[in-house]
Coordinates of C-alpha atoms in Angstrom, one line a residue:
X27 CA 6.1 -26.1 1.5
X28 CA 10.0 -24.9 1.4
X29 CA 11.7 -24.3 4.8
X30 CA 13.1 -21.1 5.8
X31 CA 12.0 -18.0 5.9
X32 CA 8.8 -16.8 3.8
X33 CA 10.3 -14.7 0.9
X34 CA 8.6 -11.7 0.1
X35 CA 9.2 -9.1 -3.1
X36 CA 9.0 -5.4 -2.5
X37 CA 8.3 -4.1 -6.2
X38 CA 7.3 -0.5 -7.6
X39 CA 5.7 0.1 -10.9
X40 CA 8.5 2.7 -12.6
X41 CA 12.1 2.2 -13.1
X42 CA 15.3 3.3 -11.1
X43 CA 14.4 7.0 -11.0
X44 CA 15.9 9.5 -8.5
X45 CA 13.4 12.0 -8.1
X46 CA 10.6 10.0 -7.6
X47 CA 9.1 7.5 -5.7
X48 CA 11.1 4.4 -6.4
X49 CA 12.2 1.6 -4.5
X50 CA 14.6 3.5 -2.4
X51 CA 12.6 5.5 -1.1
X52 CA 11.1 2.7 0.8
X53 CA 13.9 1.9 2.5
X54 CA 12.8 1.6 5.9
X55 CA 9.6 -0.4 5.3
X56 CA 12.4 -3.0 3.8
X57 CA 14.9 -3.2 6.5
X58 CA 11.4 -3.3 9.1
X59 CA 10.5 -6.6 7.3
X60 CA 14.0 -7.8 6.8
X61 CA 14.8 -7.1 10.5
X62 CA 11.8 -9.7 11.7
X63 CA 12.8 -12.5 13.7
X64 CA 11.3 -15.6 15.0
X65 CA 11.3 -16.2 19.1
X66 CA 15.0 -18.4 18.2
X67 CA 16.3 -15.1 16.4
X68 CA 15.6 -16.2 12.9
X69 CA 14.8 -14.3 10.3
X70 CA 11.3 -14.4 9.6
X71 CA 11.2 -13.1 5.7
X72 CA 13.9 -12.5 3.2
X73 CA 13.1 -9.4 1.3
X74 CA 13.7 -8.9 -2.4
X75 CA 13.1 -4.7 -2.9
X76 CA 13.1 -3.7 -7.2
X77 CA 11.9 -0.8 -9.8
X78 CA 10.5 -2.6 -12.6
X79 CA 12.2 -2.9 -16.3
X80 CA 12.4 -0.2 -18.6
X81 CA 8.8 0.6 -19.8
X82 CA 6.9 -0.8 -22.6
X83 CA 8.1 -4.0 -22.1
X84 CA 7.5 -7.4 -19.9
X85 CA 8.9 -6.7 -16.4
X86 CA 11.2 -9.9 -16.0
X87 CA 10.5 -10.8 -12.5
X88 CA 6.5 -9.8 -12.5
X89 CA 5.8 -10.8 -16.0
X90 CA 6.7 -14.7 -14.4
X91 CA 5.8 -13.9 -10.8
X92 CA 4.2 -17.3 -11.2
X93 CA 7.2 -19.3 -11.9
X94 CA 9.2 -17.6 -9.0
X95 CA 9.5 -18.8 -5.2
X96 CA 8.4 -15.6 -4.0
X97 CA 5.5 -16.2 -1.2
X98 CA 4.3 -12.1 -0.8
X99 CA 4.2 -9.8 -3.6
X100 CA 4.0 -6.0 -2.3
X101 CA 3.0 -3.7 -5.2
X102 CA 3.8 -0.1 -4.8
X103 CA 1.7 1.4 -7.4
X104 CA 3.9 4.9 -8.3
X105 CA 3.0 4.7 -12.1
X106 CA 1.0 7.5 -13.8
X107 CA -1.2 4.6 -15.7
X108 CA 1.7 2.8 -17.5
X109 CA 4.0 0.8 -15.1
X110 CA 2.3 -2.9 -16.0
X111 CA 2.0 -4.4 -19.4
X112 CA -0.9 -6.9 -19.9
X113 CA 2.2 -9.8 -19.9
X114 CA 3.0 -8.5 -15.9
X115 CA -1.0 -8.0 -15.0
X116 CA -1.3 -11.7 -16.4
X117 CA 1.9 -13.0 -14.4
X118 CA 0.4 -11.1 -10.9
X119 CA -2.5 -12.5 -11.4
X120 CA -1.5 -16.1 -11.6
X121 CA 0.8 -16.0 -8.9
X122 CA -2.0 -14.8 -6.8
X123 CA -4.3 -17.6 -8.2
X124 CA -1.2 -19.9 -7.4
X125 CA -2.1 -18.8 -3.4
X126 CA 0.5 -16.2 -3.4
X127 CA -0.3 -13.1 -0.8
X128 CA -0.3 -9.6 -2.3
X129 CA -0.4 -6.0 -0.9
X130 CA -1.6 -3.4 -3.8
X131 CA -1.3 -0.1 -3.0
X132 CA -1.4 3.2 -4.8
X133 CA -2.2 7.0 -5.0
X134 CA -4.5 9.9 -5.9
X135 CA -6.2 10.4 -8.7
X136 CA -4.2 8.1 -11.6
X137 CA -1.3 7.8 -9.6
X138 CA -0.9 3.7 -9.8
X139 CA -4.2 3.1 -12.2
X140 CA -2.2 0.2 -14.2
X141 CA -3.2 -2.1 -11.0
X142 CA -6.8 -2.1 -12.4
X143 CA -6.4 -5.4 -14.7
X144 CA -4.9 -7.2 -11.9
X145 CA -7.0 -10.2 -11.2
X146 CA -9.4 -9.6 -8.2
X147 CA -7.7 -6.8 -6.5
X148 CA -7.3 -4.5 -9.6
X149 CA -11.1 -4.6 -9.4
X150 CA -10.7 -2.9 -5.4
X151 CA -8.9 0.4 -6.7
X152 CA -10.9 3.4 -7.9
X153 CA -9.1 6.4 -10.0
X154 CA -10.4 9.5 -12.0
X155 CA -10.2 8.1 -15.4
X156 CA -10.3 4.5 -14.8
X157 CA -12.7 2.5 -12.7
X158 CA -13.9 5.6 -11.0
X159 CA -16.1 5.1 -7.3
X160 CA -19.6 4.1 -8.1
X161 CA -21.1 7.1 -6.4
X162 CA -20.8 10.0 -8.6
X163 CA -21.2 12.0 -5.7
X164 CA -17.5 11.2 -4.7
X165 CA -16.3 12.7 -8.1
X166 CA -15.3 16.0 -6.0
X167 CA -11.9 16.9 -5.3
X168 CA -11.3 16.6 -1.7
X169 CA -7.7 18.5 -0.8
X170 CA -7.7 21.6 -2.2
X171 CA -4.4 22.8 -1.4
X172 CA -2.5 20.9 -4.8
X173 CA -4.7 22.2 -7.4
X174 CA -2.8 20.0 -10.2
X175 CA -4.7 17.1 -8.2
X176 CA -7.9 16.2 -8.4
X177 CA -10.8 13.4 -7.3
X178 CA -9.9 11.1 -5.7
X179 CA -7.4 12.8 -3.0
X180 CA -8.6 12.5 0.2
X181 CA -7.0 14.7 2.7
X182 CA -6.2 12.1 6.0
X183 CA -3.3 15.3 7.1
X184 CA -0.4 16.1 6.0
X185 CA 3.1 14.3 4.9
X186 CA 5.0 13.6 8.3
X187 CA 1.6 13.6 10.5
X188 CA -0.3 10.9 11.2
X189 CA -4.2 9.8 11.1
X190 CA -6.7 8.1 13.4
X191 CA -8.0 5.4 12.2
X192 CA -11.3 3.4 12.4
X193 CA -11.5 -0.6 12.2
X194 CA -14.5 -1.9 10.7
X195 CA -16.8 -4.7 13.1
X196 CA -15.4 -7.3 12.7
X197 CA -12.0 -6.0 13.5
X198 CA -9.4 -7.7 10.8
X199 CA -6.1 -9.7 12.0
X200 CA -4.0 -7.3 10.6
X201 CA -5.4 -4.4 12.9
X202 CA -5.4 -6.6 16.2
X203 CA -2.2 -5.0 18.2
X204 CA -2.6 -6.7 21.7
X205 CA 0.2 -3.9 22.8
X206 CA -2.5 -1.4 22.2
X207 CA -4.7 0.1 25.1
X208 CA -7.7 -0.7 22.7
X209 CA -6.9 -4.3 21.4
X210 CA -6.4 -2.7 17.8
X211 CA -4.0 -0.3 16.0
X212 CA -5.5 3.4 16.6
X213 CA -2.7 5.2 13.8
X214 CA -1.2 5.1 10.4
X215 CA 0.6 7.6 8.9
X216 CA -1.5 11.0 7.3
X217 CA -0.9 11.7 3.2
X218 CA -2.7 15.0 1.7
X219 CA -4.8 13.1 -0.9
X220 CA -4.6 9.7 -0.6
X221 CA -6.9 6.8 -3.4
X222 CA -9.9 5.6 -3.3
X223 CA -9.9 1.6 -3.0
X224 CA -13.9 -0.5 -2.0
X225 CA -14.8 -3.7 -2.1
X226 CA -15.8 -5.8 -4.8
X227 CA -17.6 -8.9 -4.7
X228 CA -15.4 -11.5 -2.1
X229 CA -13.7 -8.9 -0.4
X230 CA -14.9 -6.4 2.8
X231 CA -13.1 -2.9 3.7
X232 CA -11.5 -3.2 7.0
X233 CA -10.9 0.1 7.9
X234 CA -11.9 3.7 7.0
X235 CA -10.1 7.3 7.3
X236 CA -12.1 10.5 7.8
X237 CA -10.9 13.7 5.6
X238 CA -9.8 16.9 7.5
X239 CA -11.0 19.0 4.8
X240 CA -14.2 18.1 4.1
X241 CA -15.1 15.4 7.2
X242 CA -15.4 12.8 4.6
X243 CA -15.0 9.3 5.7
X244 CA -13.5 6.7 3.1
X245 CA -11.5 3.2 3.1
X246 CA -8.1 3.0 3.9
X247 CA -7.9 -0.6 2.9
X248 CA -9.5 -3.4 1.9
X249 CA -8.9 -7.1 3.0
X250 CA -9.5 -10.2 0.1
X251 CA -9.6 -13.8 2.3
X252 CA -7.8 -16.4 0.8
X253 CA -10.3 -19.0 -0.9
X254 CA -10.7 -21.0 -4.2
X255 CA -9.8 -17.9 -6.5
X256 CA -6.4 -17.3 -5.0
X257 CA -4.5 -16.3 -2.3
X258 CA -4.7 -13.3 0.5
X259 CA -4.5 -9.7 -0.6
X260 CA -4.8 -6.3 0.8
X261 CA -5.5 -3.2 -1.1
X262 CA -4.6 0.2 -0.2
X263 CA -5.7 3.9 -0.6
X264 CA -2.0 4.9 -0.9
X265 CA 1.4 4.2 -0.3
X266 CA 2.1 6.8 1.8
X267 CA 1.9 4.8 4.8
X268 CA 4.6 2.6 3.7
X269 CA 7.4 5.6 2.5
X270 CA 10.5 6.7 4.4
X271 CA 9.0 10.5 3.8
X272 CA 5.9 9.8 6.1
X273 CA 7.5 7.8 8.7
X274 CA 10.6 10.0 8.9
X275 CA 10.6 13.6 7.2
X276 CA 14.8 13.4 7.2
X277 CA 14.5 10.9 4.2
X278 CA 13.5 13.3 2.1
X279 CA 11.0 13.5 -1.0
X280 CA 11.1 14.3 -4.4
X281 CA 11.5 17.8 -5.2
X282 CA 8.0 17.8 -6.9
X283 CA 6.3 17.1 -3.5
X284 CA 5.5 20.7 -2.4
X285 CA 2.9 20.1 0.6
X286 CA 3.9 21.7 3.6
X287 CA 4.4 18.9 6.0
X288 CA 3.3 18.0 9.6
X289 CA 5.3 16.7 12.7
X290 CA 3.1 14.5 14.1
X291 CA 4.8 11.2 13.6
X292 CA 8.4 12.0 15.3
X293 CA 6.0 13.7 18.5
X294 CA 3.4 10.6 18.6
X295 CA 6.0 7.4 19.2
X296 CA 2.6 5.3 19.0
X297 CA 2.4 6.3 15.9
X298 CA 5.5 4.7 14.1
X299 CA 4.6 2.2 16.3
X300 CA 1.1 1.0 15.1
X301 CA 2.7 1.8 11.3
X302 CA 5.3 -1.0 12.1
X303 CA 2.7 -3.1 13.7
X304 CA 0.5 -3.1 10.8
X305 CA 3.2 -4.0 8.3
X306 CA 4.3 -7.5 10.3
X307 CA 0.5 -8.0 10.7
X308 CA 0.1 -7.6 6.9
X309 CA 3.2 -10.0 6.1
X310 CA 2.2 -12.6 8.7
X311 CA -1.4 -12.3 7.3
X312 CA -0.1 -12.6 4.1
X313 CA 1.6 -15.8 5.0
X314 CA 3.3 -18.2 2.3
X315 CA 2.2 -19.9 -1.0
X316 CA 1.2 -23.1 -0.7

């Protein structure tokens, strides 16, 4: 194993792009995992953040992820079905078979579906046209405010508020906050209609959400122990608790994003507290590549 600090790639699925959700508008999850230090001061993770390449061809970095030092790969899913080619699913998947740690996380309805070839976790995310949820009784829209959005979009509140959340017995590492009056993290930030992720075969949902519009409860995420197949992994309903918008409304969105949002974050300080909390539990969790 290298020394230093575990080096960890922030990557979305669609190239530089202003008005949409591309790297830099994940901004403050990089400088929170950047900003990590040791009990000496040192910097705990250096922190690559990229769009992919231009579309319809290999991505350079994820098409090899294998070949690269990288430790952590965390996959922000923005695509509408066509950010990976088979050459980067392939490259993902043997990094991860190589031990790397990944986070996958994606969107409503097809927002992110080219995730579902990755090896293992692709298999955790459920869309409308691909790999839908095995009860068809969940093939309902959910939030009916954004009509141009259908199943699955779970309504957990609105951009800018946050959600309660509920750990699943056994309560997972990376929702154990000692800081917290409960022993575990009771917030992450709320999206209007977030995925749909379960758990396949080697891998157990670790916490759930519950809709305000129809009192629906559903997985937030979904945890993939490191064993013989590959490394750790987390999969996510959407990545909306990770985005600059729904930890601080002043970043701004992209103008197609017409949700009336919420306030609940900047009034609940524990909230942008347990969402911080979560994300060095994830990247400790996550750990390095052997």
């Amino acid at each position: 194993m290298r020394d230093g600090a575990t080096r960890i790639l922030l990557q979305t699925t669609i190239p530089p792009t202003d008005d949409d959700w591309s790297i830099a508008r994940f901004g403050l999850l990089h400088q929170l995992l950047a900003g990590a230090v040791d009990a000496e001061g040192r910097p705990l993770y250096t922190v690559e953040a990229r769009d992919r390449g231009p579309l319809g061809a290999p991505d350079p970095v994820l098409s090899r992820l294998d070949e690269s030092d990288f430790d952590q790969l965390w996959l922000l899913a923005v695509d509408v079905g066509d950010g990976l080619t088979e050459q980067d699913c392939e490259g993902v998947s043997r990094f991860r078979q190589a031990g790397g740690g990944m986070l996958v996380t994606r969107d409503h309805m097809d927002l992110g579906s080219s995730v579902c070839t990755l090896g293992g976790v692709g298999a955790a995310h459920h869309f409308h046209s691909r790999n839908p949820e095995a009860d068809p009784g969940r093939h309902v829209r959910d939030d009916e405010e954004t009509q141009a959005i259908s199943w699955p979009n779970y309504r957990s509140g609105a951009n800018g508020d946050y959600q309660l959340i509920r750990p699943i017995e056994p309560v997972h590492p990376v929702l154990i906050d000692p800081a917290s009056p409960t022993g575990v993290l009771r917030y992450l930030p709320a999206h209007p209609h977030e995925g749909a992720v379960a758990a396949p075969g080697g891998a157990r949902a670790i916490m759930t959400g519950r809709s305000q519009a129809t009192g629906r409860d559903f997985n937030l995420a979904v945890a993939f122990e490191r064993d013989g197949h590959g490394g750790p992994a987390i999969a996510e309903s959407t990545f909306h608790h990770f985005a600059d918008y729904n930890w601080d409304l002043s970043r701004g969105c992209p103008t197609f994003v017409s949700e009336v949002p919420g306030h609940g974050m900047a009034r609940e300080p524990g909230a942008l507290a347990d969402t911080h909390r979560y994300v060095l539990n994830i990247a400790a969790w996550l750990g390095r590549r052997p």
